[in-house]
Coordinates of C-alpha atoms in Angstrom, one line a residue:
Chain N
X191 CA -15.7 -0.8 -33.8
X192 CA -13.7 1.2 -35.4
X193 CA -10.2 2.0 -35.3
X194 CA -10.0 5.4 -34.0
X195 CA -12.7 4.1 -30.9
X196 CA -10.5 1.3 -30.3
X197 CA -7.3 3.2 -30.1
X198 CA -9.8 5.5 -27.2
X199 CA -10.5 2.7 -25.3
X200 CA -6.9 1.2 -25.2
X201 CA -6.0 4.6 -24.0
X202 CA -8.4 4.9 -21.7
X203 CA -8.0 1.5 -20.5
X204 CA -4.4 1.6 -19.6
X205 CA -4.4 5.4 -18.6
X206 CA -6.9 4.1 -15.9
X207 CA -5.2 1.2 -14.9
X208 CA -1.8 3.3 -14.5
X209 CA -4.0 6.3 -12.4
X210 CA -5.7 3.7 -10.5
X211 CA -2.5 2.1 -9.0
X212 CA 0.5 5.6 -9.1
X213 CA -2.1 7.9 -8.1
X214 CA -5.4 7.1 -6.5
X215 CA -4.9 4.5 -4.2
X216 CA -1.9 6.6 -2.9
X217 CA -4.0 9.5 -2.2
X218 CA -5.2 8.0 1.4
X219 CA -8.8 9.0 0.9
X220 CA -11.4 7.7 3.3
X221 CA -12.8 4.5 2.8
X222 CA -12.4 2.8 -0.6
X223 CA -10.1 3.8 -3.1
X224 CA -11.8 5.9 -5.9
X225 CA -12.1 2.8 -8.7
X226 CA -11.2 5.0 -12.0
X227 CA -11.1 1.5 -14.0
X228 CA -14.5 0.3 -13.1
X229 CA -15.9 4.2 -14.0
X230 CA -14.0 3.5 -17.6
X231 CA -16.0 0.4 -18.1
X232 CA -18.9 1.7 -17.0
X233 CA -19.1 4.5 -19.4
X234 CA -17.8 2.4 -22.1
X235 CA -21.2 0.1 -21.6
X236 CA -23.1 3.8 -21.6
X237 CA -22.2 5.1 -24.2
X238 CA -21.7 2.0 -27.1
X239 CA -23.8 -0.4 -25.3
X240 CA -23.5 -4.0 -23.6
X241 CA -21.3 -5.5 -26.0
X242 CA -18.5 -3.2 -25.9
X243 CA -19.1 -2.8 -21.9
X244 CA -18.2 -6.3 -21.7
X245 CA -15.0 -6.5 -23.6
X246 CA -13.7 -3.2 -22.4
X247 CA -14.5 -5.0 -18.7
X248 CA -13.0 -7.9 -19.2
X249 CA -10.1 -6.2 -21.1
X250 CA -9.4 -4.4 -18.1
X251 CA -9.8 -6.2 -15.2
X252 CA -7.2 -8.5 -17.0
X253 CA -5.1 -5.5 -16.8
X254 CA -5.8 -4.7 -13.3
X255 CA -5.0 -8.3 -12.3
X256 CA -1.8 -8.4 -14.1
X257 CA -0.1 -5.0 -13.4
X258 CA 2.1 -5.2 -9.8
X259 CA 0.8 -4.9 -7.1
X260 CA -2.0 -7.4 -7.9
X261 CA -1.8 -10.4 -5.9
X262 CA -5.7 -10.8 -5.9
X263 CA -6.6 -14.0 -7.9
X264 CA -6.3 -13.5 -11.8
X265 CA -9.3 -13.9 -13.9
X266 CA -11.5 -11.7 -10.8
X267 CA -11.5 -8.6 -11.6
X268 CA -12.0 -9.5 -14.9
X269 CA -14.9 -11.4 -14.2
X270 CA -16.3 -8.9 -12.3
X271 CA -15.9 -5.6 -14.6
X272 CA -17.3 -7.5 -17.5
X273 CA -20.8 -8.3 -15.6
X274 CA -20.5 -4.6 -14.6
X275 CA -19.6 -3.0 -18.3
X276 CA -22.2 -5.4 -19.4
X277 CA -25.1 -4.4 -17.3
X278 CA -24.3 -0.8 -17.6
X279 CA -24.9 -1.2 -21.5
X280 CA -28.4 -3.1 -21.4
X281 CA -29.5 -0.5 -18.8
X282 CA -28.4 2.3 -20.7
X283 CA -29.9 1.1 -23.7
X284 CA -33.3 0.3 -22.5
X285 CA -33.4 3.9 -20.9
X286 CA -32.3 5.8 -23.5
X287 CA -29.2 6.8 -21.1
X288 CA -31.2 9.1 -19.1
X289 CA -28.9 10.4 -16.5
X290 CA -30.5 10.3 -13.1
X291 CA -30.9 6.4 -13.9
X292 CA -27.0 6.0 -15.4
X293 CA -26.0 7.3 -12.3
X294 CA -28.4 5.3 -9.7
X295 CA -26.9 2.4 -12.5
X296 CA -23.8 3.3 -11.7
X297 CA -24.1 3.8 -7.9
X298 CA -25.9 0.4 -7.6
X299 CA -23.0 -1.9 -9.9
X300 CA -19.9 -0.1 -7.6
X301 CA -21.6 -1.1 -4.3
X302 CA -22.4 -4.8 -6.3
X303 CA -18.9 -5.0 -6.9
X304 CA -17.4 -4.6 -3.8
X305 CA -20.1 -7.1 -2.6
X306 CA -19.2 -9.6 -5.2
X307 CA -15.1 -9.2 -4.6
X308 CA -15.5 -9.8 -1.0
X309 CA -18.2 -12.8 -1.4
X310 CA -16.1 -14.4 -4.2
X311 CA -13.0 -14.0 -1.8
X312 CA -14.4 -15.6 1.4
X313 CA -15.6 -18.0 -1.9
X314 CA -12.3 -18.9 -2.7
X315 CA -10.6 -19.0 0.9
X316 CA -8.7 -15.6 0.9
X317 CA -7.9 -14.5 4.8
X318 CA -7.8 -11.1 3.8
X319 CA -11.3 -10.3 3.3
X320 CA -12.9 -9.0 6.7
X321 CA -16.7 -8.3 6.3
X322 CA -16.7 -5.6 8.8
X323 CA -15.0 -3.3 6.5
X324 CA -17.5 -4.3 3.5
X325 CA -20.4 -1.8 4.0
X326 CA -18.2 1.0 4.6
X327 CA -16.0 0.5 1.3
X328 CA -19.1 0.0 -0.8
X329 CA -20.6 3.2 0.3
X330 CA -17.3 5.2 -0.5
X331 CA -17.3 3.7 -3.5
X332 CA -20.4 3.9 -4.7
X333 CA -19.6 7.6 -3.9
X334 CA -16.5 8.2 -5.8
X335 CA -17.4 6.2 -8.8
X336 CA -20.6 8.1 -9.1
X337 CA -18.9 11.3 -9.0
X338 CA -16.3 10.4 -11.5
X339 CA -18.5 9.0 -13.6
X340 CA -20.6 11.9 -14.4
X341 CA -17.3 13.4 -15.4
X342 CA -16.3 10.6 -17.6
X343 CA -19.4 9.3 -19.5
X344 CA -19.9 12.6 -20.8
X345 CA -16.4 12.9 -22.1
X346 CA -16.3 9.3 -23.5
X347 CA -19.6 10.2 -25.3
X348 CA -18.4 13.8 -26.9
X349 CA -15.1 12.0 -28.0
X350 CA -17.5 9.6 -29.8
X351 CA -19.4 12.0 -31.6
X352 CA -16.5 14.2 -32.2
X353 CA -14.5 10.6 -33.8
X354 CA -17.6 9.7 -36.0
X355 CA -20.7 11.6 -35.7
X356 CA -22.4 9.6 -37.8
X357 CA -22.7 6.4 -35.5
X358 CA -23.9 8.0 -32.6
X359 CA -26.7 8.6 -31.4
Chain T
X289 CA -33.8 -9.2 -31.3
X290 CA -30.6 -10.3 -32.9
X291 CA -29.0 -7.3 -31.5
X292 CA -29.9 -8.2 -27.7
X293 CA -28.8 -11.8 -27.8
X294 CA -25.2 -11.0 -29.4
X295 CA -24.0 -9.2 -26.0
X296 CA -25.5 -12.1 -23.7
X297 CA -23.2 -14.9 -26.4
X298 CA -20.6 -12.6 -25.8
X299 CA -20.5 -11.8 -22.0
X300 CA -21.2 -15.6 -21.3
X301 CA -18.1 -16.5 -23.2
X302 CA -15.4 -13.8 -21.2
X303 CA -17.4 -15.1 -18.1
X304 CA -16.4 -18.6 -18.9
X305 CA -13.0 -17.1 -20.0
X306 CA -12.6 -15.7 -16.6
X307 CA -13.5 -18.6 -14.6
X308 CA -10.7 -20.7 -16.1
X309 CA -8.1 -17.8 -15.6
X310 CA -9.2 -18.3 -11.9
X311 CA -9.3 -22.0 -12.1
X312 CA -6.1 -22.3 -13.1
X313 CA -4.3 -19.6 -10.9
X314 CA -5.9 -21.5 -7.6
X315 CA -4.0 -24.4 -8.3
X316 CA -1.2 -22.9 -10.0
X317 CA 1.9 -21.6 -8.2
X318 CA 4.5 -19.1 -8.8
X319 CA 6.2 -21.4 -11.5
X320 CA 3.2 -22.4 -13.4
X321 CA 1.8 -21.1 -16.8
X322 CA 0.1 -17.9 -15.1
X323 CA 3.0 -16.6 -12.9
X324 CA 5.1 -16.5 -16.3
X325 CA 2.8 -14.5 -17.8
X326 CA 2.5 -12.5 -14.9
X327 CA 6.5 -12.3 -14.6
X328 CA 6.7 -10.8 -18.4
X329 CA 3.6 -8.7 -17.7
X330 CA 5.5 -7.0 -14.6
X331 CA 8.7 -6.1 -16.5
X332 CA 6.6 -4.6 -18.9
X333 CA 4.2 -2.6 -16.8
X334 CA 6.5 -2.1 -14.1
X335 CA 8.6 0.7 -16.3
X336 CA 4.8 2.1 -17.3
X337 CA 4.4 2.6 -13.4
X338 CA 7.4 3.9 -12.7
X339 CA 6.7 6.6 -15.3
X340 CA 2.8 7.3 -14.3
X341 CA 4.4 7.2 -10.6
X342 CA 6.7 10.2 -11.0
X343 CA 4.3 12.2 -13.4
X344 CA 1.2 12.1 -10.7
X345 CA 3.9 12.5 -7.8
X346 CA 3.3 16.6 -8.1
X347 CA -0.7 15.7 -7.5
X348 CA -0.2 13.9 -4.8
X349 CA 1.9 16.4 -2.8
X350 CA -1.3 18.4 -3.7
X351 CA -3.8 16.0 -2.3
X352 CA -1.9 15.6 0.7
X353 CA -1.5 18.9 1.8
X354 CA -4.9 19.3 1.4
X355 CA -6.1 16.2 3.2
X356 CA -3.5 16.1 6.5
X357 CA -5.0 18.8 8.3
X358 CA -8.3 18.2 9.7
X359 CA -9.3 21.5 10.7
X360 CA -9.1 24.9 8.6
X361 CA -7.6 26.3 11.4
X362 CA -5.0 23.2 11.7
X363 CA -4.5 23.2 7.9
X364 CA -3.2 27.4 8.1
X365 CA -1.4 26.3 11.1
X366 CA 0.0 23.3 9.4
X367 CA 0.8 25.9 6.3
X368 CA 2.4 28.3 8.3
X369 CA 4.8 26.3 10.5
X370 CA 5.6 24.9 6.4
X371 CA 6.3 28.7 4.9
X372 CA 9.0 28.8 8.7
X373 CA 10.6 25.6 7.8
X374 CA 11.0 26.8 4.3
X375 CA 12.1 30.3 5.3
X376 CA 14.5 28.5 7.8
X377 CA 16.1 25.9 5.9
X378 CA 15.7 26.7 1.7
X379 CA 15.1 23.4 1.3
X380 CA 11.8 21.9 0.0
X381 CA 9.2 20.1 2.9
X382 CA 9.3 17.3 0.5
X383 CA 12.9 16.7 -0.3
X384 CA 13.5 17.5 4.0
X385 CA 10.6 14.9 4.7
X386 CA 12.6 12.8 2.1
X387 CA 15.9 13.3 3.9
X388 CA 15.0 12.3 7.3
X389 CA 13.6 9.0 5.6
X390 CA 16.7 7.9 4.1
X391 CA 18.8 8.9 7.1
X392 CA 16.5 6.8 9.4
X393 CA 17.2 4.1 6.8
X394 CA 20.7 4.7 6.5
X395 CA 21.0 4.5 10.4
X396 CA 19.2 0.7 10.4
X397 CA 20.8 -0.8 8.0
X398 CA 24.6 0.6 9.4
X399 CA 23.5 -0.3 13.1
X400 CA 22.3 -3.5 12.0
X401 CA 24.7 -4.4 9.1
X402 CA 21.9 -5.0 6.8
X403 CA 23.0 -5.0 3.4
X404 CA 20.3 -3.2 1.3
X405 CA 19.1 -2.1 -1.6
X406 CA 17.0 1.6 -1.7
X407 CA 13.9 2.1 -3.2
X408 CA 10.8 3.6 -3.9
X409 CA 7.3 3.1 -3.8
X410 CA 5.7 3.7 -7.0
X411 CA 1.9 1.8 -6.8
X412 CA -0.6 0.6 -4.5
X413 CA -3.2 -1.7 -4.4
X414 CA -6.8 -0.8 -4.6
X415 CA -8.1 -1.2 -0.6
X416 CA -11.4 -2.5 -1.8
X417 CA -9.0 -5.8 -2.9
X418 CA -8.0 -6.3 1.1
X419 CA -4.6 -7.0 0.0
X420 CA -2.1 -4.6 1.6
X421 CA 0.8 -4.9 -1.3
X422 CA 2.8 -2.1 -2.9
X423 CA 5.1 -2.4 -5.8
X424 CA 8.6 -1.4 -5.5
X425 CA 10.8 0.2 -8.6
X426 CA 13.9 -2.0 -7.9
X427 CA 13.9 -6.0 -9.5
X428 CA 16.0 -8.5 -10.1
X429 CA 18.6 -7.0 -12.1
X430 CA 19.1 -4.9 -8.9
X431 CA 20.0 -8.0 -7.2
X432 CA 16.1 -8.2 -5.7
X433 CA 14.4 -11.5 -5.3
X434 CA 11.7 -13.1 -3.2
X435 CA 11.5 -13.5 0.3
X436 CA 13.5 -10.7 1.1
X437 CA 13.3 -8.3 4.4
X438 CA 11.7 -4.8 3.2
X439 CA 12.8 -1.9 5.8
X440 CA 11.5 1.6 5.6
X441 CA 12.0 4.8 7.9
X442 CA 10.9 3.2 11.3
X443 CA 11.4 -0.2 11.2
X444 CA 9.6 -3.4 9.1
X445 CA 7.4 -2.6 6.4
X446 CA 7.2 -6.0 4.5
X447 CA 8.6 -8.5 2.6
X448 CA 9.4 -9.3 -1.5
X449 CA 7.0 -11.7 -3.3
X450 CA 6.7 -11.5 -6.6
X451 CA 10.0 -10.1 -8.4
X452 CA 10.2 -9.1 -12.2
X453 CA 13.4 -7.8 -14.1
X454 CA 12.5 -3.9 -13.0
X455 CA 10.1 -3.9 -10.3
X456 CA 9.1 -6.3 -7.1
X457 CA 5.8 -6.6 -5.2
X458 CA 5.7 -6.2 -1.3
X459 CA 3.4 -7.7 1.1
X460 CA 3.4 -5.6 3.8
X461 CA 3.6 -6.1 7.6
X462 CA 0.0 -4.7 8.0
X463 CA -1.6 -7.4 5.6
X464 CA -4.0 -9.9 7.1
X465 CA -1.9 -12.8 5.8
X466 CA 1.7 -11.6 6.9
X467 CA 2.9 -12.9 10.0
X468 CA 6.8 -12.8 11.8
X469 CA 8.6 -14.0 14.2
X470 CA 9.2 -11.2 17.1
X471 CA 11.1 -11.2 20.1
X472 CA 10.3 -8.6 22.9
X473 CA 13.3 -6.1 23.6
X474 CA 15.8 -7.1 26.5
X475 CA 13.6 -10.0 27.7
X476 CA 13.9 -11.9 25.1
X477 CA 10.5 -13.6 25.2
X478 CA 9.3 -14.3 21.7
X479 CA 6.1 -14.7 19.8
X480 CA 4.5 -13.8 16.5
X481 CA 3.6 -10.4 14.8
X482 CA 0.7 -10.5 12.4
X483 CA -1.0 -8.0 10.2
X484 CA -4.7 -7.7 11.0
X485 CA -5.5 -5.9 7.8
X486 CA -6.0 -2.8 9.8
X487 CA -2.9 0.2 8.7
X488 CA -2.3 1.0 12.7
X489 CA -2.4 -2.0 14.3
X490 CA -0.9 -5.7 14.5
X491 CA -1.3 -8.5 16.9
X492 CA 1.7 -9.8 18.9
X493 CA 1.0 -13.3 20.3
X494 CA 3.4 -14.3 23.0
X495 CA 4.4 -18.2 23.2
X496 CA 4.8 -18.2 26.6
X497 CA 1.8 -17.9 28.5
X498 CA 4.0 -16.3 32.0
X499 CA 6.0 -14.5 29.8
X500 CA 6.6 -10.6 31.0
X501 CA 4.1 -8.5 28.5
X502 CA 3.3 -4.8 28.9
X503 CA 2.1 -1.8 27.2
X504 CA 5.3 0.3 25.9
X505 CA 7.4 -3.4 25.4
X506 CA 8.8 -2.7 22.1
X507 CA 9.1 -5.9 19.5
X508 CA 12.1 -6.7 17.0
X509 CA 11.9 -9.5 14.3
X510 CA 13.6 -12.6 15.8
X511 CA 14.7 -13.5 12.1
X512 CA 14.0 -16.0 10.1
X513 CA 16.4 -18.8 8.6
X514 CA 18.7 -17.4 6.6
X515 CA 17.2 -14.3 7.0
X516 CA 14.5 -15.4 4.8
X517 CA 12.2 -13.8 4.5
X518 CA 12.9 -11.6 7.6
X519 CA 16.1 -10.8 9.2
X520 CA 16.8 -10.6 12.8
X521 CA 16.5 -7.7 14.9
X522 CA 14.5 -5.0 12.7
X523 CA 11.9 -3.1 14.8
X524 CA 8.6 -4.0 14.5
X525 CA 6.5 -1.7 17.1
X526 CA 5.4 -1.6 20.6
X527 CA 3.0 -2.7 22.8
X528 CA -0.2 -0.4 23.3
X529 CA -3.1 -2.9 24.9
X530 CA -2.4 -6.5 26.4
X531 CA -5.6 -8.8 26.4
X532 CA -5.4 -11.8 28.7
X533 CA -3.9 -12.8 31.9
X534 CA -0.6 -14.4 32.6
X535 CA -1.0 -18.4 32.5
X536 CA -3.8 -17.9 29.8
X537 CA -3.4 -20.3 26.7
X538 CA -2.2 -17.6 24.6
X539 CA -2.0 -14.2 25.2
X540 CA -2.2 -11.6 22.6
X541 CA -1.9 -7.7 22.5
X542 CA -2.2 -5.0 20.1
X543 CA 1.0 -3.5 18.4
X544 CA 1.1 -0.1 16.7
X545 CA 3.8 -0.6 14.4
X546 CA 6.6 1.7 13.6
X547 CA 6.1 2.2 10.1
X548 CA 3.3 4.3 8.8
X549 CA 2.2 2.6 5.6
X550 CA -0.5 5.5 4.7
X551 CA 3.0 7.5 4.0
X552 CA 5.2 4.9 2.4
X553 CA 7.6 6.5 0.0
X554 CA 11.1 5.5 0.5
X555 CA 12.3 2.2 1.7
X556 CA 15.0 -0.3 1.2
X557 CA 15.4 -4.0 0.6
X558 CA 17.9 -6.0 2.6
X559 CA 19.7 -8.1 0.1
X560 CA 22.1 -9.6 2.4
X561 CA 21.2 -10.1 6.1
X562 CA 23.8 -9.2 9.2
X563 CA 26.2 -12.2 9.9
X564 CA 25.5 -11.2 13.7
X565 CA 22.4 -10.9 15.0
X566 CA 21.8 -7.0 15.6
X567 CA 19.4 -8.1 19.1
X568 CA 17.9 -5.0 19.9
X569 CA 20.1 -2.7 18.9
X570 CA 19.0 -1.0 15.8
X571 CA 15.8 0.0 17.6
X572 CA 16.0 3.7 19.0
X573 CA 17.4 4.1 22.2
X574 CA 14.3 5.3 24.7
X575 CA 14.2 9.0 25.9
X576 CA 15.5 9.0 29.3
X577 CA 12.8 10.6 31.3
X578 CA 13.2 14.3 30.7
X579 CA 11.4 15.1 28.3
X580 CA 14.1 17.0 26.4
X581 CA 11.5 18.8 24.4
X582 CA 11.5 17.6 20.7
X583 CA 9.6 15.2 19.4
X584 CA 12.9 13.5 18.1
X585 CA 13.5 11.6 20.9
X586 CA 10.5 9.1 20.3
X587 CA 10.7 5.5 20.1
X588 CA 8.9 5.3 16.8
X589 CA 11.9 5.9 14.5
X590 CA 10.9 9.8 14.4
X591 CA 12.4 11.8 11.5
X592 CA 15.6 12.2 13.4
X593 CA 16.5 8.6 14.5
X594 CA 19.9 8.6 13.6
X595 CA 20.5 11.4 16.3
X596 CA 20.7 9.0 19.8
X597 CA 21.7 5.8 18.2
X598 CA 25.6 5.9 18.4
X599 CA 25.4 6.5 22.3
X600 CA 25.4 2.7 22.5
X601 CA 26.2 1.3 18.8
X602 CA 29.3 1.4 16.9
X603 CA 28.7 3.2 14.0
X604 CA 30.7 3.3 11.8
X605 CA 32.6 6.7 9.7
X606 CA 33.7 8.2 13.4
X607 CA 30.2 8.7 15.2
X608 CA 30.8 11.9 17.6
X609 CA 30.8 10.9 21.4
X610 CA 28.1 10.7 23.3
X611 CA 28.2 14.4 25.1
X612 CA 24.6 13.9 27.2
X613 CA 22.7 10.8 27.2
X614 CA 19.2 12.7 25.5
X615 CA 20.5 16.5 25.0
X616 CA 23.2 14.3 22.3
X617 CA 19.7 14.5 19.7
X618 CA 21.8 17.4 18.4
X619 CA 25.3 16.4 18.3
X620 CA 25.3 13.6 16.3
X621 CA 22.7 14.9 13.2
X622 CA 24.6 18.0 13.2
X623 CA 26.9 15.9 11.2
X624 CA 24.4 13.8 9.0
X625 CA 21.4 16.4 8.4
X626 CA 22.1 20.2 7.3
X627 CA 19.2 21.4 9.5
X628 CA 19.1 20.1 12.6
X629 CA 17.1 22.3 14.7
X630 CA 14.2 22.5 11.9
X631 CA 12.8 18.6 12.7
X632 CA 9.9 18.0 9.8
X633 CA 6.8 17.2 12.3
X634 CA 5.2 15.1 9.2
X635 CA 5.4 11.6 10.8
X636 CA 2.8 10.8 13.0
X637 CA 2.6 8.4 16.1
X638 CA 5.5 10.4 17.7
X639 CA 3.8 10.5 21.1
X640 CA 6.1 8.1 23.4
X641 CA 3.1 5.9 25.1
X642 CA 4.4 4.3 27.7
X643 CA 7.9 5.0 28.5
X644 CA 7.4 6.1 32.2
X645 CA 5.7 2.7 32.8
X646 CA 8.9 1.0 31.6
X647 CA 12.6 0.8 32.1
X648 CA 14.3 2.8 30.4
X649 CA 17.1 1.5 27.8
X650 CA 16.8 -2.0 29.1
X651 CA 19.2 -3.7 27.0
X652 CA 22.2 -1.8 28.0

C-alpha cells in the first residue's frame, strides 16, 4: 500500500468512526443505527481485496471500541469488522465485483454482524442483549448499510484510480 | 495461489489479536492495562467528538425536522406553528427548545440543592451494541468523576462511568443493566427502578408486597450512600401499568420515565449531592384538576417546569408569591423565560396520565 491510499483509509477510518458516534446514531432513525464504519470496511475489502478488508476492519473496530461511548467489550468489534472486511474482499475478487452481488455481499455480512454481536454477547454474559430486538435491527441494517454502500464503494474505488491509475483495475 | 493464502495468514492473526483484546478486558477492570489505554484514548478522542459533534449539529436539526412529523399534513402543521413561534418570539426553535432545558435544570438542581456541573451530549452509542451510553463533553478537569448522578430536563437520565480529562461516559437510566433505588412520592414505599433496554419504559419493583401501588404514582431516587452514584430525591417517572396483586411475592409495574433520551442534548452532572434530602420536592407540583389549558402544567418536567415549583419550595433569588395555585404557570417564568406565553411543544409525553385517579399534591 501506498502512502497516499493509506492516508485515504486513515481518513476514512476516523471520519466514519467520528460520523458514526456525533451524527448517526443521534439521528433517531428506525431500527438500527445506520453502521457508516462497517460500510467503510466493506468497501475497502471491494475495492483492494481481502487483505486490506481485514486490516482496515480490524483497524476500525479498535477504533470504534475505544472512542467514548463504547462500553461494549474491546477486541469485538474488531473481531467482527475484520471477518466482515475480509469476506467482502474474497467475494469481490472471485466475482469480479459485479455489483448486484457486492450488494447482496454486503446485505448478507450487515445482517451476519448484528447476529454475531448479539450471539457473542449472550456468549460472554452481557444483560443487555435482548434477542427480541435482533431480527428487526438486522433488517434495518442490512438496509442502511446497503444503501450507503453503493454510495461509498464507488467513491473509494474512483479515489483509487484517480490516486494511482495504474494499480487498479 | 500465493496470493489467496496471504489474506487467510493475515485475517487469522488479527482474529487471534482480537480474541486476546477480549480476553483480557473480561477479566480486567477499570484499573487494569486496557482501561489505561482506554483512559488516554478518551482524552484524546473525546476533543475529536466534541468537534465532529458541533460541526454535524446543523444536520441533525435537519434530520429532525424532517423525521418528527409523521404525517405531511402534521409535518406543515408542525412547520407552521414553528414560522408563529418564530414570528412571536425572534428567537430560534432551537436555542428556545434549548432554554426551557436549562431552565428545567436550573429549577432541579436549586430546589434540590444539587450541586452540578452542565453539559452536553456530544455522541451516542450505536443501538445495534444494546448499550444505552452517551458521552458527555465535561471530564475530570471539570471536577467530573465516576459514579456520579447525571440530571437532564425532566428528571434522571444516568449516571458517570468512565471519566477521562475532557469527556465522561453515561450509562443511562434506560439501559438494561442500570438499576436505582426509588421511593414512591408521599408514601414513601420504596423499590427499585431498572432500565429494560426499551427508551420509554422502566420497571419499578416494589419491596413491599402490600405496599400502595397505582398508575399515575410518581417515583424519586431514594439516594444512594453518599449520593453515589445516585442522589436522593431526583424524579425518576411515573407509574403507567401495575402487574400483580397486593401480597404477591413481588410486584412490578411499568414506568415511563421523565426524561426522553431520543432528545438528549443538555444535561448536568451533580458533583456534590444536597446535605438534606430534597424528598419529593424537586418533582413538579401536579396540576390541580382544572385543566388550565397549557401543556405546561404536566407532571413530566414539561418545557416550563420552573413555572409552579416555588408555590411550595423555597427558591432561592426572591421567587414571586404564589398568586393562584395552577393559573401561577405564568407568574413565576415571566421572570426566568423572555417568552412566556410561546411554550416550545417539542417534548413529548406531556399528556398527564393519571392525575384524576390520584391525589393531587400529596406531599403537601
Amino acid at each position: 500500500m501506498t502512502l497516499g491510499r493509506l492516508i485515504v483509509a486513515v481518513l476514512a477510518v476516523v471520519g466514519a468512526v467520528l460520523l458514526q458516534v456525533t451524527l448517526l446514531s443521534r439521528l433517531g432513525l428506525p431500527g438500527a443505527t445506520p453502521d457508516l464504519v462497517l460500510v467503510v470496511v466493506l468497501a475497502f475489502g471491494a475495492v483492494r481485496g481481502p487483505t486490506t478488508g481485514a486490516g482496515v476492519g480490524f483497524a476500525a473496530g479498535l477504533l470504534v471500541d475505544l472512542i467514548p461511548p463504547s462500553l461494549g467489550y474491546f477486541g469485538l468489534t474488531a473481531l467482527l469488522l475484520a471477518i466482515a472486511g475480509y469476506l467482502m474482499g474474497v467475494v469481490a475478487e472471485r466475482t469480479g465485483g459485479v455489483v448486484a452481488i457486492s450488494l447482496i455481499t454486503v446485505a448478507l455480512i450487515s445482517v451476519g454482524l448484528v447476529f454475531g454481536r448479539a450471539a457473542i454477547g449472550t456468549l460472554l454474559g452481557d444483560p443487555r442483549v435482548s434477542w427480541g430486538e435482533v431480527p428487526g435491527l438486522a433488517l434495518t441494517e442490512a438496509v442502511y448499510t446497503v444503501i450507503l454502500a453503493a454510495l461509498v464503494i464507488p467513491t473509494l474505488a474512483a479515489i483509487d484510480r484517480f490516486l494511482e491509475p495504474r494499480l487498479s483495475l | 495461489m500465493r496470493e489467496s493464502r496471504r489474506p487467510r495468514i493475515i485475517l487469522g492473526v488479527l482474529l487471534l489479536i482480537a480474541f486476546s483484546f477480549i480476553a483480557i478486558d473480561l477479566r480486567a477492570d477499570a484499573n487494569g492495562p486496557l482501561g489505561g489505554v482506554k483512559k488516554i484514548t478518551g482524552s484524546v478522542l473525546g476533543p475529536m467528538e466534541n468537534t465532529a459533534s458541533s460541526v454535524t449539529s446543523p444536520v441533525r436539526g435537519f434530520v429532525d425536522n424532517l423525521t418528527s412529523g409523521g404525517s405531511k399534513d402534521e409535518q406543515i402543521a408542525t412547520l407552521e406553528a414553528e414560522i408563529q413561534r418564530l414570528r412571536d418570539s425572534g428567537a430560534s426553535g432551537d436555542s428556545q427548545h434549548r432554554m426551557s432545558e436549562l431552565n428545567d435544570l436550573l429549577r432541579m438542581s436549586a430546589v434540590g440543592q444539587y450541586r452540578v456541573v452542565p453539559a452536553q451530549v456530544i455522541g451516542i452509542g450505536s443501538s445495534q451494541g444494546f448499550a444505552r451510553t452517551v458521552t458527555l463533553d465535561v471530564g475530570q478537569r471539570d471536577g467530573i468523576s465516576a459514579d456520579m448522578t447525571v440530571l437532564a430536563s425532566g428528571g434522571l437520565a444516568g449516571r458517570v462511568v468512565a471519566v477521562s480529562s475532557t469527556s465522561c461516559v453515561v450509562v443511562l437510566l434506560v439501559d438494561a443493566t442500570a438499576s436505582v433505588g426509588g421511593r414512591l412520592e408521599g408514601a414513601g414505599e420504596i423499590g427499585f427502578v431498572s432500565g429494560t433496554g426499551n427508551e420509554s419504559e422502566l420497571e419499578f419493583q416494589l419491596l413491599d408486597p402490600y405496599g400502595p401501588l397505582k398508575a399515575g404514582d410518581r417515583i424519586v431516587t431514594f439516594g444512594s450512600k453518599a449520593g453515589k452514584p445516585y442522589v436522593p430525591g431526583v424524579p425518576i417517572g411515573e407509574v403507567t401499568e401495575v402487574s400483580g396483586t397486593p401480597g404477591q411475592l413481588t410486584r412490578l409495574a411499568k414506568v415511563k420515565p421523565f426524561v426522553n433520551v431520543s432528545t438528549l442534548d443538555i444535561v448536568a452532572v451533580v458533583v456534590e449531592p444536597p446535605r438534606d434530602n430534597p424528598r419529593d420536592s424537586v418533582l413538579v407540583p401536579r396540576p390541580e384538576s382544572s385543566p388550565s389549558g397549557s401543556p405546561s402544567g404536566s407532571p413530566s418536567g414539561s418545557p416550563s417546569g420552573n413555572s409552579s415549583a416555588p408555590a411550595t419550595i423555597p427558591v432561592p433569588a426572591g421567587s414571586p408569591a404564589p398568586s393562584a395555585s395552577t393559573s401561577a404557570s405564568v407568574t413565576p417564568s415571566a421572570r426566568s423565560t423572555p417568552t412566556p406565553s410561546t411554550k416550545p411543544s417539542t417534548k413529548p409525553s406531556t399528556k398527564p396520565t393519571g392525575d384524576g385517579a390520584s391525589p393531587a399534591a400529596s406531599a403537601r
